[in-house]
Amino acid sequence: MGEQPLLSIKAHVFQIDPATKRNWIPASKHAVTVSFFYDVGRSVYRIISVGGTKAIINSTITPNMTFTKTSQKFGQWADSRANTVYGLGFATELQLQQFSEQFKELKEAARLVRDKSQEKFELLSPALNITAPQAPPLLDVNGSTEDKLFRSKSADMEQTTEKEQMRKMLSEGSICEMNSEAELFALRESNAKLLAALHEASGSIEQWKKQLAEYQEETDRLREQVAELEAQNVVPGPDREGEELAQSLAEMEALLKAKDEEIKILQGKKPDITELEKEREEASKRVQDLEEKNAELKNRVQLAEMALASSLDARNRVEGEVHRVVETLDVKIYDLSDLRQNLAKLLEK
C-alpha cells in the first residue's frame, strides 16, 4: 500500500552543526515542503522533506521524541537515529502550531503502535507469562544479583539524567543561535525583495523624468506660439489670452520645478515600498493634472489662433472696402476734373 501523506507545510529547514552542536546550518536555500507520512507496511510515522534530488529530512517519529517551540515561528526536535537535530522556520505562527499539534498526535499514535506490538508479542509467547519457581539468588565474585540489579538501575538512571542534561543544554544553547539564523535568513529574503522593489522604483522614476521632459518640450513650444501671438498685437482679445497663457505656463513651470526637486529627493532618500507606491500615485495624479492643463492650454491656443484669424479676416475685409472706396473716389475726382475743364471751355466761347 506504500506511504500515505498526512500533512504538508512549507518551512525553512536547518540542521545542527555536528562540530559545535550550537550553530544552525541551512539545509535548503528556500522554503521547502515538509510532510508527515504514514508507512502502512511498517506501521511507522515519518517526517520527510526533499530538496532538489536528495532528502534533507528523513526522520521516523518515536514515542521518545519531543518537538520544542523555541520562538514564535521556529521549532526543533532531536533524531537519535539520524544523529542530528532538525530545525524548522515557518512563515506564520499558525503553521508552527499546526506542525506541533500534528507531531504530538503522531507521537502518541507511535506510542500506541508500540504498546500494541508489545501486547501482541506477549500473547504470542504465553510461556513467558508462566511463573517459574523462584530459585535462590546466585552469588558470584562481583556480589549478589540484587547488587547487580541496583547497579544496573543506577547506571540507567545516571545515563538518562545525563541525556536529559545534554538535551536541555543543547536546547538552551541553540535557542539564541537558532533565532539569529532564522531572522538572518528572513532578513536576507526581505532585503532581496526590497532591492527588487527599489530597482523597479528607479525605473519608474526614469520613466517619470522622461514624461516630464516631454511635457517641458511641449510647454516650450506653447510658449513660443504665445510669444508669436503677442508679437503680432492685432486685437486686445488675443493679448488677454496670451497673458493668461503666459500665467498658466508660469504655473506649469513652477510645477515642473517642484517635480524635479521631488525626483531628486526620491533619488537621495531610497524610500520603502509603501512610500514609493504613494509617491508613484501622487506623481501619476500630477501627471494627469499636467496633461489636463496641457490640453486646456492647447484649447486656449487654438481659440487665440481662431480669434486672430477672424481679426485678420475682418481687417482684410476693411482694407478691401477702403480700396474700393478709394478707387471710386479717384473715378469721381477724374470725372469732376473733366467736367471743370469742359465748363472752362464753354466760358471761353
PDB file of N, CA and C in Angstrom, residues 201-294:
ATOM      1  N   ALA A 201      11.349  50.764  -8.742  1.00  0.00           N
ATOM      2  CA  ALA A 201      11.009  52.166  -8.485  1.00  0.00           C
ATOM      3  C   ALA A 201      11.956  53.103  -9.235  1.00  0.00           C
ATOM      4  N   SER A 202      13.242  52.733  -9.319  1.00  0.00           N
ATOM      5  CA  SER A 202      14.192  53.566 -10.067  1.00  0.00           C
ATOM      6  C   SER A 202      13.796  53.631 -11.543  1.00  0.00           C
ATOM      7  N   GLY A 203      13.364  52.493 -12.089  1.00  0.00           N
ATOM      8  CA  GLY A 203      12.885  52.501 -13.475  1.00  0.00           C
ATOM      9  C   GLY A 203      11.667  53.385 -13.655  1.00  0.00           C
ATOM     10  N   SER A 204      10.762  53.371 -12.656  1.00  0.00           N
ATOM     11  CA  SER A 204       9.575  54.226 -12.734  1.00  0.00           C
ATOM     12  C   SER A 204       9.968  55.696 -12.682  1.00  0.00           C
ATOM     13  N   ILE A 205      10.947  56.030 -11.838  1.00  0.00           N
ATOM     14  CA  ILE A 205      11.392  57.421 -11.732  1.00  0.00           C
ATOM     15  C   ILE A 205      11.992  57.891 -13.047  1.00  0.00           C
ATOM     16  N   GLU A 206      12.776  57.019 -13.701  1.00  0.00           N
ATOM     17  CA  GLU A 206      13.327  57.393 -15.007  1.00  0.00           C
ATOM     18  C   GLU A 206      12.215  57.631 -16.018  1.00  0.00           C
ATOM     19  N   GLN A 207      11.186  56.820 -15.977  1.00  0.00           N
ATOM     20  CA  GLN A 207      10.058  56.997 -16.890  1.00  0.00           C
ATOM     21  C   GLN A 207       9.334  58.310 -16.615  1.00  0.00           C
ATOM     22  N   TRP A 208       9.173  58.633 -15.299  1.00  0.00           N
ATOM     23  CA  TRP A 208       8.534  59.908 -14.968  1.00  0.00           C
ATOM     24  C   TRP A 208       9.363  61.096 -15.472  1.00  0.00           C
ATOM     25  N   LYS A 209      10.696  60.986 -15.323  1.00  0.00           N
ATOM     26  CA  LYS A 209      11.556  62.075 -15.799  1.00  0.00           C
ATOM     27  C   LYS A 209      11.435  62.240 -17.316  1.00  0.00           C
ATOM     28  N   LYS A 210      11.321  61.119 -18.016  1.00  0.00           N
ATOM     29  CA  LYS A 210      11.166  61.190 -19.469  1.00  0.00           C
ATOM     30  C   LYS A 210       9.855  61.880 -19.834  1.00  0.00           C
ATOM     31  N   GLN A 211       8.770  61.514 -19.130  1.00  0.00           N
ATOM     32  CA  GLN A 211       7.480  62.166 -19.388  1.00  0.00           C
ATOM     33  C   GLN A 211       7.548  63.660 -19.081  1.00  0.00           C
ATOM     34  N   LEU A 212       8.214  64.015 -17.974  1.00  0.00           N
ATOM     35  CA  LEU A 212       8.329  65.428 -17.620  1.00  0.00           C
ATOM     36  C   LEU A 212       9.142  66.192 -18.668  1.00  0.00           C
ATOM     37  N   ALA A 213      10.174  65.551 -19.214  1.00  0.00           N
ATOM     38  CA  ALA A 213      10.948  66.206 -20.274  1.00  0.00           C
ATOM     39  C   ALA A 213      10.079  66.447 -21.510  1.00  0.00           C
ATOM     40  N   GLU A 214       9.231  65.467 -21.844  1.00  0.00           N
ATOM     41  CA  GLU A 214       8.322  65.652 -22.979  1.00  0.00           C
ATOM     42  C   GLU A 214       7.351  66.802 -22.715  1.00  0.00           C
ATOM     43  N   TYR A 215       6.826  66.862 -21.482  1.00  0.00           N
ATOM     44  CA  TYR A 215       5.919  67.965 -21.144  1.00  0.00           C
ATOM     45  C   TYR A 215       6.648  69.313 -21.177  1.00  0.00           C
ATOM     46  N   GLN A 216       7.944  69.313 -20.793  1.00  0.00           N
ATOM     47  CA  GLN A 216       8.720  70.550 -20.841  1.00  0.00           C
ATOM     48  C   GLN A 216       8.880  71.018 -22.291  1.00  0.00           C
ATOM     49  N   GLU A 217       9.158  70.075 -23.195  1.00  0.00           N
ATOM     50  CA  GLU A 217       9.264  70.453 -24.607  1.00  0.00           C
ATOM     51  C   GLU A 217       7.942  70.985 -25.140  1.00  0.00           C
ATOM     52  N   GLU A 218       6.844  70.328 -24.752  1.00  0.00           N
ATOM     53  CA  GLU A 218       5.531  70.802 -25.189  1.00  0.00           C
ATOM     54  C   GLU A 218       5.248  72.190 -24.646  1.00  0.00           C
ATOM     55  N   THR A 219       5.654  72.430 -23.390  1.00  0.00           N
ATOM     56  CA  THR A 219       5.453  73.757 -22.789  1.00  0.00           C
ATOM     57  C   THR A 219       6.268  74.819 -23.517  1.00  0.00           C
ATOM     58  N   ASP A 220       7.513  74.484 -23.847  1.00  0.00           N
ATOM     59  CA  ASP A 220       8.344  75.446 -24.598  1.00  0.00           C
ATOM     60  C   ASP A 220       7.709  75.766 -25.950  1.00  0.00           C
ATOM     61  N   ARG A 221       7.160  74.754 -26.619  1.00  0.00           N
ATOM     62  CA  ARG A 221       6.525  75.005 -27.911  1.00  0.00           C
ATOM     63  C   ARG A 221       5.317  75.922 -27.755  1.00  0.00           C
ATOM     64  N   LEU A 222       4.525  75.669 -26.710  1.00  0.00           N
ATOM     65  CA  LEU A 222       3.367  76.548 -26.473  1.00  0.00           C
ATOM     66  C   LEU A 222       3.800  77.967 -26.126  1.00  0.00           C
ATOM     67  N   ARG A 223       4.911  78.070 -25.382  1.00  0.00           N
ATOM     68  CA  ARG A 223       5.398  79.403 -25.036  1.00  0.00           C
ATOM     69  C   ARG A 223       5.816  80.176 -26.289  1.00  0.00           C
ATOM     70  N   GLU A 224       6.453  79.477 -27.222  1.00  0.00           N
ATOM     71  CA  GLU A 224       6.848  80.135 -28.474  1.00  0.00           C
ATOM     72  C   GLU A 224       5.622  80.592 -29.259  1.00  0.00           C
ATOM     73  N   GLN A 225       4.596  79.735 -29.297  1.00  0.00           N
ATOM     74  CA  GLN A 225       3.375  80.136 -30.004  1.00  0.00           C
ATOM     75  C   GLN A 225       2.739  81.370 -29.364  1.00  0.00           C
ATOM     76  N   VAL A 226       2.709  81.392 -28.024  1.00  0.00           N
ATOM     77  CA  VAL A 226       2.131  82.550 -27.337  1.00  0.00           C
ATOM     78  C   VAL A 226       2.958  83.792 -27.608  1.00  0.00           C
ATOM     79  N   ALA A 227       4.297  83.635 -27.634  1.00  0.00           N
ATOM     80  CA  ALA A 227       5.159  84.783 -27.916  1.00  0.00           C
ATOM     81  C   ALA A 227       4.903  85.334 -29.317  1.00  0.00           C
ATOM     82  N   GLU A 228       4.714  84.431 -30.292  1.00  0.00           N
ATOM     83  CA  GLU A 228       4.407  84.884 -31.643  1.00  0.00           C
ATOM     84  C   GLU A 228       3.082  85.633 -31.691  1.00  0.00           C
ATOM     85  N   LEU A 229       2.083  85.125 -30.961  1.00  0.00           N
ATOM     86  CA  LEU A 229       0.785  85.808 -30.932  1.00  0.00           C
ATOM     87  C   LEU A 229       0.892  87.181 -30.274  1.00  0.00           C
ATOM     88  N   GLU A 230       1.680  87.276 -29.195  1.00  0.00           N
ATOM     89  CA  GLU A 230       1.852  88.567 -28.533  1.00  0.00           C
ATOM     90  C   GLU A 230       2.601  89.558 -29.420  1.00  0.00           C
ATOM     91  N   ALA A 231       3.552  89.037 -30.231  1.00  0.00           N
ATOM     92  CA  ALA A 231       4.330  89.929 -31.096  1.00  0.00           C
ATOM     93  C   ALA A 231       3.469  90.554 -32.186  1.00  0.00           C
ATOM     94  N   GLN A 232       2.437  89.833 -32.657  1.00  0.00           N
ATOM     95  CA  GLN A 232       1.560  90.389 -33.692  1.00  0.00           C
ATOM     96  C   GLN A 232       0.724  91.541 -33.156  1.00  0.00           C
ATOM     97  N   ASN A 233       0.204  91.400 -31.901  1.00  0.00           N
ATOM     98  CA  ASN A 233      -0.520  92.500 -31.237  1.00  0.00           C
ATOM     99  C   ASN A 233      -1.617  93.066 -32.140  1.00  0.00           C
ATOM    100  N   VAL A 234      -2.551  92.191 -32.565  1.00  0.00           N
ATOM    101  CA  VAL A 234      -3.591  92.611 -33.504  1.00  0.00           C
ATOM    102  C   VAL A 234      -4.789  93.179 -32.771  1.00  0.00           C
ATOM    103  N   VAL A 235      -5.378  92.408 -31.884  1.00  0.00           N
ATOM    104  CA  VAL A 235      -6.589  92.820 -31.169  1.00  0.00           C
ATOM    105  C   VAL A 235      -6.369  92.592 -29.696  1.00  0.00           C
ATOM    106  N   PRO A 236      -7.136  93.304 -28.846  1.00  0.00           N
ATOM    107  CA  PRO A 236      -6.930  93.170 -27.416  1.00  0.00           C
ATOM    108  C   PRO A 236      -7.315  91.799 -26.892  1.00  0.00           C
ATOM    109  N   GLY A 237      -8.293  91.126 -27.536  1.00  0.00           N
ATOM    110  CA  GLY A 237      -8.728  89.824 -27.031  1.00  0.00           C
ATOM    111  C   GLY A 237      -7.592  88.818 -26.957  1.00  0.00           C
ATOM    112  N   PRO A 238      -6.881  88.569 -28.068  1.00  0.00           N
ATOM    113  CA  PRO A 238      -5.773  87.615 -28.030  1.00  0.00           C
ATOM    114  C   PRO A 238      -4.680  88.003 -27.056  1.00  0.00           C
ATOM    115  N   ASP A 239      -4.458  89.347 -26.829  1.00  0.00           N
ATOM    116  CA  ASP A 239      -3.451  89.757 -25.859  1.00  0.00           C
ATOM    117  C   ASP A 239      -3.819  89.265 -24.469  1.00  0.00           C
ATOM    118  N   ARG A 240      -5.071  89.411 -24.113  1.00  0.00           N
ATOM    119  CA  ARG A 240      -5.504  88.905 -22.809  1.00  0.00           C
ATOM    120  C   ARG A 240      -5.335  87.402 -22.738  1.00  0.00           C
ATOM    121  N   GLU A 241      -5.692  86.730 -23.826  1.00  0.00           N
ATOM    122  CA  GLU A 241      -5.500  85.287 -23.855  1.00  0.00           C
ATOM    123  C   GLU A 241      -4.020  84.937 -23.710  1.00  0.00           C
ATOM    124  N   GLY A 242      -3.156  85.728 -24.354  1.00  0.00           N
ATOM    125  CA  GLY A 242      -1.723  85.482 -24.251  1.00  0.00           C
ATOM    126  C   GLY A 242      -1.218  85.669 -22.832  1.00  0.00           C
ATOM    127  N   GLU A 243      -1.738  86.711 -22.145  1.00  0.00           N
ATOM    128  CA  GLU A 243      -1.336  86.903 -20.753  1.00  0.00           C
ATOM    129  C   GLU A 243      -1.775  85.733 -19.886  1.00  0.00           C
ATOM    130  N   GLU A 244      -3.015  85.271 -20.109  1.00  0.00           N
ATOM    131  CA  GLU A 244      -3.483  84.115 -19.343  1.00  0.00           C
ATOM    132  C   GLU A 244      -2.649  82.876 -19.637  1.00  0.00           C
ATOM    133  N   LEU A 245      -2.312  82.718 -20.927  1.00  0.00           N
ATOM    134  CA  LEU A 245      -1.473  81.581 -21.289  1.00  0.00           C
ATOM    135  C   LEU A 245      -0.097  81.689 -20.647  1.00  0.00           C
ATOM    136  N   ALA A 246       0.464  82.896 -20.627  1.00  0.00           N
ATOM    137  CA  ALA A 246       1.775  83.075 -20.006  1.00  0.00           C
ATOM    138  C   ALA A 246       1.718  82.769 -18.516  1.00  0.00           C
ATOM    139  N   GLN A 247       0.622  83.201 -17.862  1.00  0.00           N
ATOM    140  CA  GLN A 247       0.465  82.904 -16.434  1.00  0.00           C
ATOM    141  C   GLN A 247       0.343  81.404 -16.199  1.00  0.00           C
ATOM    142  N   SER A 248      -0.445  80.754 -17.068  1.00  0.00           N
ATOM    143  CA  SER A 248      -0.599  79.303 -16.928  1.00  0.00           C
ATOM    144  C   SER A 248       0.727  78.590 -17.164  1.00  0.00           C
ATOM    145  N   LEU A 249       1.475  79.066 -18.148  1.00  0.00           N
ATOM    146  CA  LEU A 249       2.778  78.473 -18.402  1.00  0.00           C
ATOM    147  C   LEU A 249       3.728  78.675 -17.231  1.00  0.00           C
ATOM    148  N   ALA A 250       3.645  79.835 -16.593  1.00  0.00           N
ATOM    149  CA  ALA A 250       4.483  80.068 -15.412  1.00  0.00           C
ATOM    150  C   ALA A 250       4.128  79.099 -14.298  1.00  0.00           C
ATOM    151  N   GLU A 251       2.835  78.879 -14.107  1.00  0.00           N
ATOM    152  CA  GLU A 251       2.411  77.903 -13.096  1.00  0.00           C
ATOM    153  C   GLU A 251       2.917  76.506 -13.443  1.00  0.00           C
ATOM    154  N   MET A 252       2.820  76.173 -14.725  1.00  0.00           N
ATOM    155  CA  MET A 252       3.289  74.854 -15.138  1.00  0.00           C
ATOM    156  C   MET A 252       4.788  74.719 -14.900  1.00  0.00           C
ATOM    157  N   GLU A 253       5.561  75.772 -15.185  1.00  0.00           N
ATOM    158  CA  GLU A 253       6.994  75.731 -14.930  1.00  0.00           C
ATOM    159  C   GLU A 253       7.292  75.534 -13.451  1.00  0.00           C
ATOM    160  N   ALA A 254       6.509  76.211 -12.608  1.00  0.00           N
ATOM    161  CA  ALA A 254       6.695  76.028 -11.163  1.00  0.00           C
ATOM    162  C   ALA A 254       6.421  74.587 -10.753  1.00  0.00           C
ATOM    163  N   LEU A 255       5.350  74.003 -11.339  1.00  0.00           N
ATOM    164  CA  LEU A 255       5.044  72.603 -11.026  1.00  0.00           C
ATOM    165  C   LEU A 255       6.153  71.679 -11.502  1.00  0.00           C
ATOM    166  N   LEU A 256       6.695  71.971 -12.696  1.00  0.00           N
ATOM    167  CA  LEU A 256       7.778  71.140 -13.215  1.00  0.00           C
ATOM    168  C   LEU A 256       9.030  71.240 -12.345  1.00  0.00           C
ATOM    169  N   LYS A 257       9.343  72.456 -11.880  1.00  0.00           N
ATOM    170  CA  LYS A 257      10.496  72.606 -10.986  1.00  0.00           C
ATOM    171  C   LYS A 257      10.285  71.853  -9.684  1.00  0.00           C
ATOM    172  N   ALA A 258       9.066  71.966  -9.158  1.00  0.00           N
ATOM    173  CA  ALA A 258       8.766  71.222  -7.925  1.00  0.00           C
ATOM    174  C   ALA A 258       8.898  69.729  -8.142  1.00  0.00           C
ATOM    175  N   LYS A 259       8.441  69.254  -9.314  1.00  0.00           N
ATOM    176  CA  LYS A 259       8.551  67.828  -9.608  1.00  0.00           C
ATOM    177  C   LYS A 259      10.011  67.395  -9.705  1.00  0.00           C
ATOM    178  N   ASP A 260      10.859  68.219 -10.318  1.00  0.00           N
ATOM    179  CA  ASP A 260      12.283  67.898 -10.401  1.00  0.00           C
ATOM    180  C   ASP A 260      12.911  67.814  -9.018  1.00  0.00           C
ATOM    181  N   GLU A 261      12.521  68.733  -8.136  1.00  0.00           N
ATOM    182  CA  GLU A 261      13.043  68.684  -6.768  1.00  0.00           C
ATOM    183  C   GLU A 261      12.583  67.424  -6.047  1.00  0.00           C
ATOM    184  N   GLU A 262      11.323  67.044  -6.259  1.00  0.00           N
ATOM    185  CA  GLU A 262      10.820  65.824  -5.637  1.00  0.00           C
ATOM    186  C   GLU A 262      11.565  64.594  -6.152  1.00  0.00           C
ATOM    187  N   ILE A 263      11.884  64.581  -7.452  1.00  0.00           N
ATOM    188  CA  ILE A 263      12.632  63.454  -8.017  1.00  0.00           C
ATOM    189  C   ILE A 263      14.021  63.374  -7.398  1.00  0.00           C
ATOM    190  N   LYS A 264      14.674  64.519  -7.198  1.00  0.00           N
ATOM    191  CA  LYS A 264      15.984  64.499  -6.552  1.00  0.00           C
ATOM    192  C   LYS A 264      15.891  63.985  -5.129  1.00  0.00           C
ATOM    193  N   ILE A 265      14.854  64.414  -4.421  1.00  0.00           N
ATOM    194  CA  ILE A 265      14.661  63.926  -3.043  1.00  0.00           C
ATOM    195  C   ILE A 265      14.426  62.432  -3.033  1.00  0.00           C
ATOM    196  N   LEU A 266      13.619  61.928  -3.988  1.00  0.00           N
ATOM    197  CA  LEU A 266      13.349  60.486  -4.071  1.00  0.00           C
ATOM    198  C   LEU A 266      14.629  59.706  -4.326  1.00  0.00           C
ATOM    199  N   GLN A 267      15.481  60.213  -5.208  1.00  0.00           N
ATOM    200  CA  GLN A 267      16.720  59.516  -5.509  1.00  0.00           C
ATOM    201  C   GLN A 267      17.674  59.509  -4.325  1.00  0.00           C
ATOM    202  N   GLY A 268      17.608  60.522  -3.454  1.00  0.00           N
ATOM    203  CA  GLY A 268      18.502  60.585  -2.315  1.00  0.00           C
ATOM    204  C   GLY A 268      18.027  59.823  -1.097  1.00  0.00           C
ATOM    205  N   LYS A 269      16.740  59.641  -0.966  1.00  0.00           N
ATOM    206  CA  LYS A 269      16.193  59.037   0.252  1.00  0.00           C
ATOM    207  C   LYS A 269      16.192  57.521   0.238  1.00  0.00           C
ATOM    208  N   LYS A 270      16.039  56.866  -0.921  1.00  0.00           N
ATOM    209  CA  LYS A 270      15.830  55.413  -1.023  1.00  0.00           C
ATOM    210  C   LYS A 270      14.626  54.997  -0.183  1.00  0.00           C
ATOM    211  N   PRO A 271      13.422  55.427  -0.526  1.00  0.00           N
ATOM    212  CA  PRO A 271      12.258  55.133   0.310  1.00  0.00           C
ATOM    213  C   PRO A 271      11.864  53.671   0.219  1.00  0.00           C
ATOM    214  N   ASP A 272      10.973  53.270   1.141  1.00  0.00           N
ATOM    215  CA  ASP A 272      10.496  51.898   1.133  1.00  0.00           C
ATOM    216  C   ASP A 272       9.364  51.741   0.127  1.00  0.00           C
ATOM    217  N   ILE A 273       8.810  50.517   0.068  1.00  0.00           N
ATOM    218  CA  ILE A 273       7.830  50.192  -0.963  1.00  0.00           C
ATOM    219  C   ILE A 273       6.565  51.028  -0.805  1.00  0.00           C
ATOM    220  N   THR A 274       6.082  51.155   0.430  1.00  0.00           N
ATOM    221  CA  THR A 274       4.827  51.891   0.631  1.00  0.00           C
ATOM    222  C   THR A 274       4.984  53.359   0.241  1.00  0.00           C
ATOM    223  N   GLU A 275       6.109  53.950   0.611  1.00  0.00           N
ATOM    224  CA  GLU A 275       6.340  55.350   0.236  1.00  0.00           C
ATOM    225  C   GLU A 275       6.467  55.490  -1.283  1.00  0.00           C
ATOM    226  N   LEU A 276       7.140  54.521  -1.906  1.00  0.00           N
ATOM    227  CA  LEU A 276       7.268  54.573  -3.361  1.00  0.00           C
ATOM    228  C   LEU A 276       5.908  54.466  -4.044  1.00  0.00           C
ATOM    229  N   GLU A 277       5.049  53.573  -3.532  1.00  0.00           N
ATOM    230  CA  GLU A 277       3.718  53.445  -4.117  1.00  0.00           C
ATOM    231  C   GLU A 277       2.938  54.747  -3.941  1.00  0.00           C
ATOM    232  N   LYS A 278       3.043  55.345  -2.762  1.00  0.00           N
ATOM    233  CA  LYS A 278       2.337  56.600  -2.514  1.00  0.00           C
ATOM    234  C   LYS A 278       2.849  57.706  -3.423  1.00  0.00           C
ATOM    235  N   GLU A 279       4.194  57.806  -3.530  1.00  0.00           N
ATOM    236  CA  GLU A 279       4.772  58.828  -4.393  1.00  0.00           C
ATOM    237  C   GLU A 279       4.399  58.588  -5.857  1.00  0.00           C
ATOM    238  N   ARG A 280       4.367  57.290  -6.248  1.00  0.00           N
ATOM    239  CA  ARG A 280       4.009  56.985  -7.629  1.00  0.00           C
ATOM    240  C   ARG A 280       2.572  57.393  -7.928  1.00  0.00           C
ATOM    241  N   GLU A 281       1.654  57.137  -6.970  1.00  0.00           N
ATOM    242  CA  GLU A 281       0.266  57.540  -7.170  1.00  0.00           C
ATOM    243  C   GLU A 281       0.144  59.061  -7.254  1.00  0.00           C
ATOM    244  N   GLU A 282       0.858  59.763  -6.352  1.00  0.00           N
ATOM    245  CA  GLU A 282       0.816  61.222  -6.397  1.00  0.00           C
ATOM    246  C   GLU A 282       1.398  61.748  -7.709  1.00  0.00           C
ATOM    247  N   ALA A 283       2.517  61.131  -8.139  1.00  0.00           N
ATOM    248  CA  ALA A 283       3.115  61.566  -9.401  1.00  0.00           C
ATOM    249  C   ALA A 283       2.172  61.294 -10.577  1.00  0.00           C
ATOM    250  N   SER A 284       1.500  60.142 -10.563  1.00  0.00           N
ATOM    251  CA  SER A 284       0.547  59.843 -11.633  1.00  0.00           C
ATOM    252  C   SER A 284      -0.586  60.859 -11.655  1.00  0.00           C
ATOM    253  N   LYS A 285      -1.060  61.211 -10.451  1.00  0.00           N
ATOM    254  CA  LYS A 285      -2.124  62.208 -10.372  1.00  0.00           C
ATOM    255  C   LYS A 285      -1.656  63.556 -10.901  1.00  0.00           C
ATOM    256  N   ARG A 286      -0.426  63.932 -10.528  1.00  0.00           N
ATOM    257  CA  ARG A 286       0.100  65.219 -11.010  1.00  0.00           C
ATOM    258  C   ARG A 286       0.327  65.195 -12.520  1.00  0.00           C
ATOM    259  N   VAL A 287       0.787  64.023 -13.008  1.00  0.00           N
ATOM    260  CA  VAL A 287       0.957  63.900 -14.462  1.00  0.00           C
ATOM    261  C   VAL A 287      -0.378  64.052 -15.172  1.00  0.00           C
ATOM    262  N   GLN A 288      -1.435  63.455 -14.606  1.00  0.00           N
ATOM    263  CA  GLN A 288      -2.763  63.620 -15.184  1.00  0.00           C
ATOM    264  C   GLN A 288      -3.196  65.081 -15.151  1.00  0.00           C
ATOM    265  N   ASP A 289      -2.919  65.759 -14.002  1.00  0.00           N
ATOM    266  CA  ASP A 289      -3.246  67.183 -13.924  1.00  0.00           C
ATOM    267  C   ASP A 289      -2.492  67.981 -14.979  1.00  0.00           C
ATOM    268  N   LEU A 290      -1.197  67.634 -15.161  1.00  0.00           N
ATOM    269  CA  LEU A 290      -0.412  68.337 -16.180  1.00  0.00           C
ATOM    270  C   LEU A 290      -0.971  68.081 -17.585  1.00  0.00           C
ATOM    271  N   GLU A 291      -1.383  66.834 -17.812  1.00  0.00           N
ATOM    272  CA  GLU A 291      -1.969  66.527 -19.119  1.00  0.00           C
ATOM    273  C   GLU A 291      -3.252  67.327 -19.338  1.00  0.00           C
ATOM    274  N   GLU A 292      -4.079  67.432 -18.293  1.00  0.00           N
ATOM    275  CA  GLU A 292      -5.314  68.217 -18.426  1.00  0.00           C
ATOM    276  C   GLU A 292      -4.999  69.689 -18.682  1.00  0.00           C
ATOM    277  N   LYS A 293      -4.026  70.243 -17.916  1.00  0.00           N
ATOM    278  CA  LYS A 293      -3.661  71.639 -18.127  1.00  0.00           C
ATOM    279  C   LYS A 293      -3.052  71.838 -19.513  1.00  0.00           C
ATOM    280  N   ASN A 294      -2.275  70.835 -19.950  1.00  0.00           N
ATOM    281  CA  ASN A 294      -1.684  70.921 -21.286  1.00  0.00           C
ATOM    282  C   ASN A 294      -2.774  70.946 -22.358  1.00  0.00           C
TER     283      ASN A 294
END
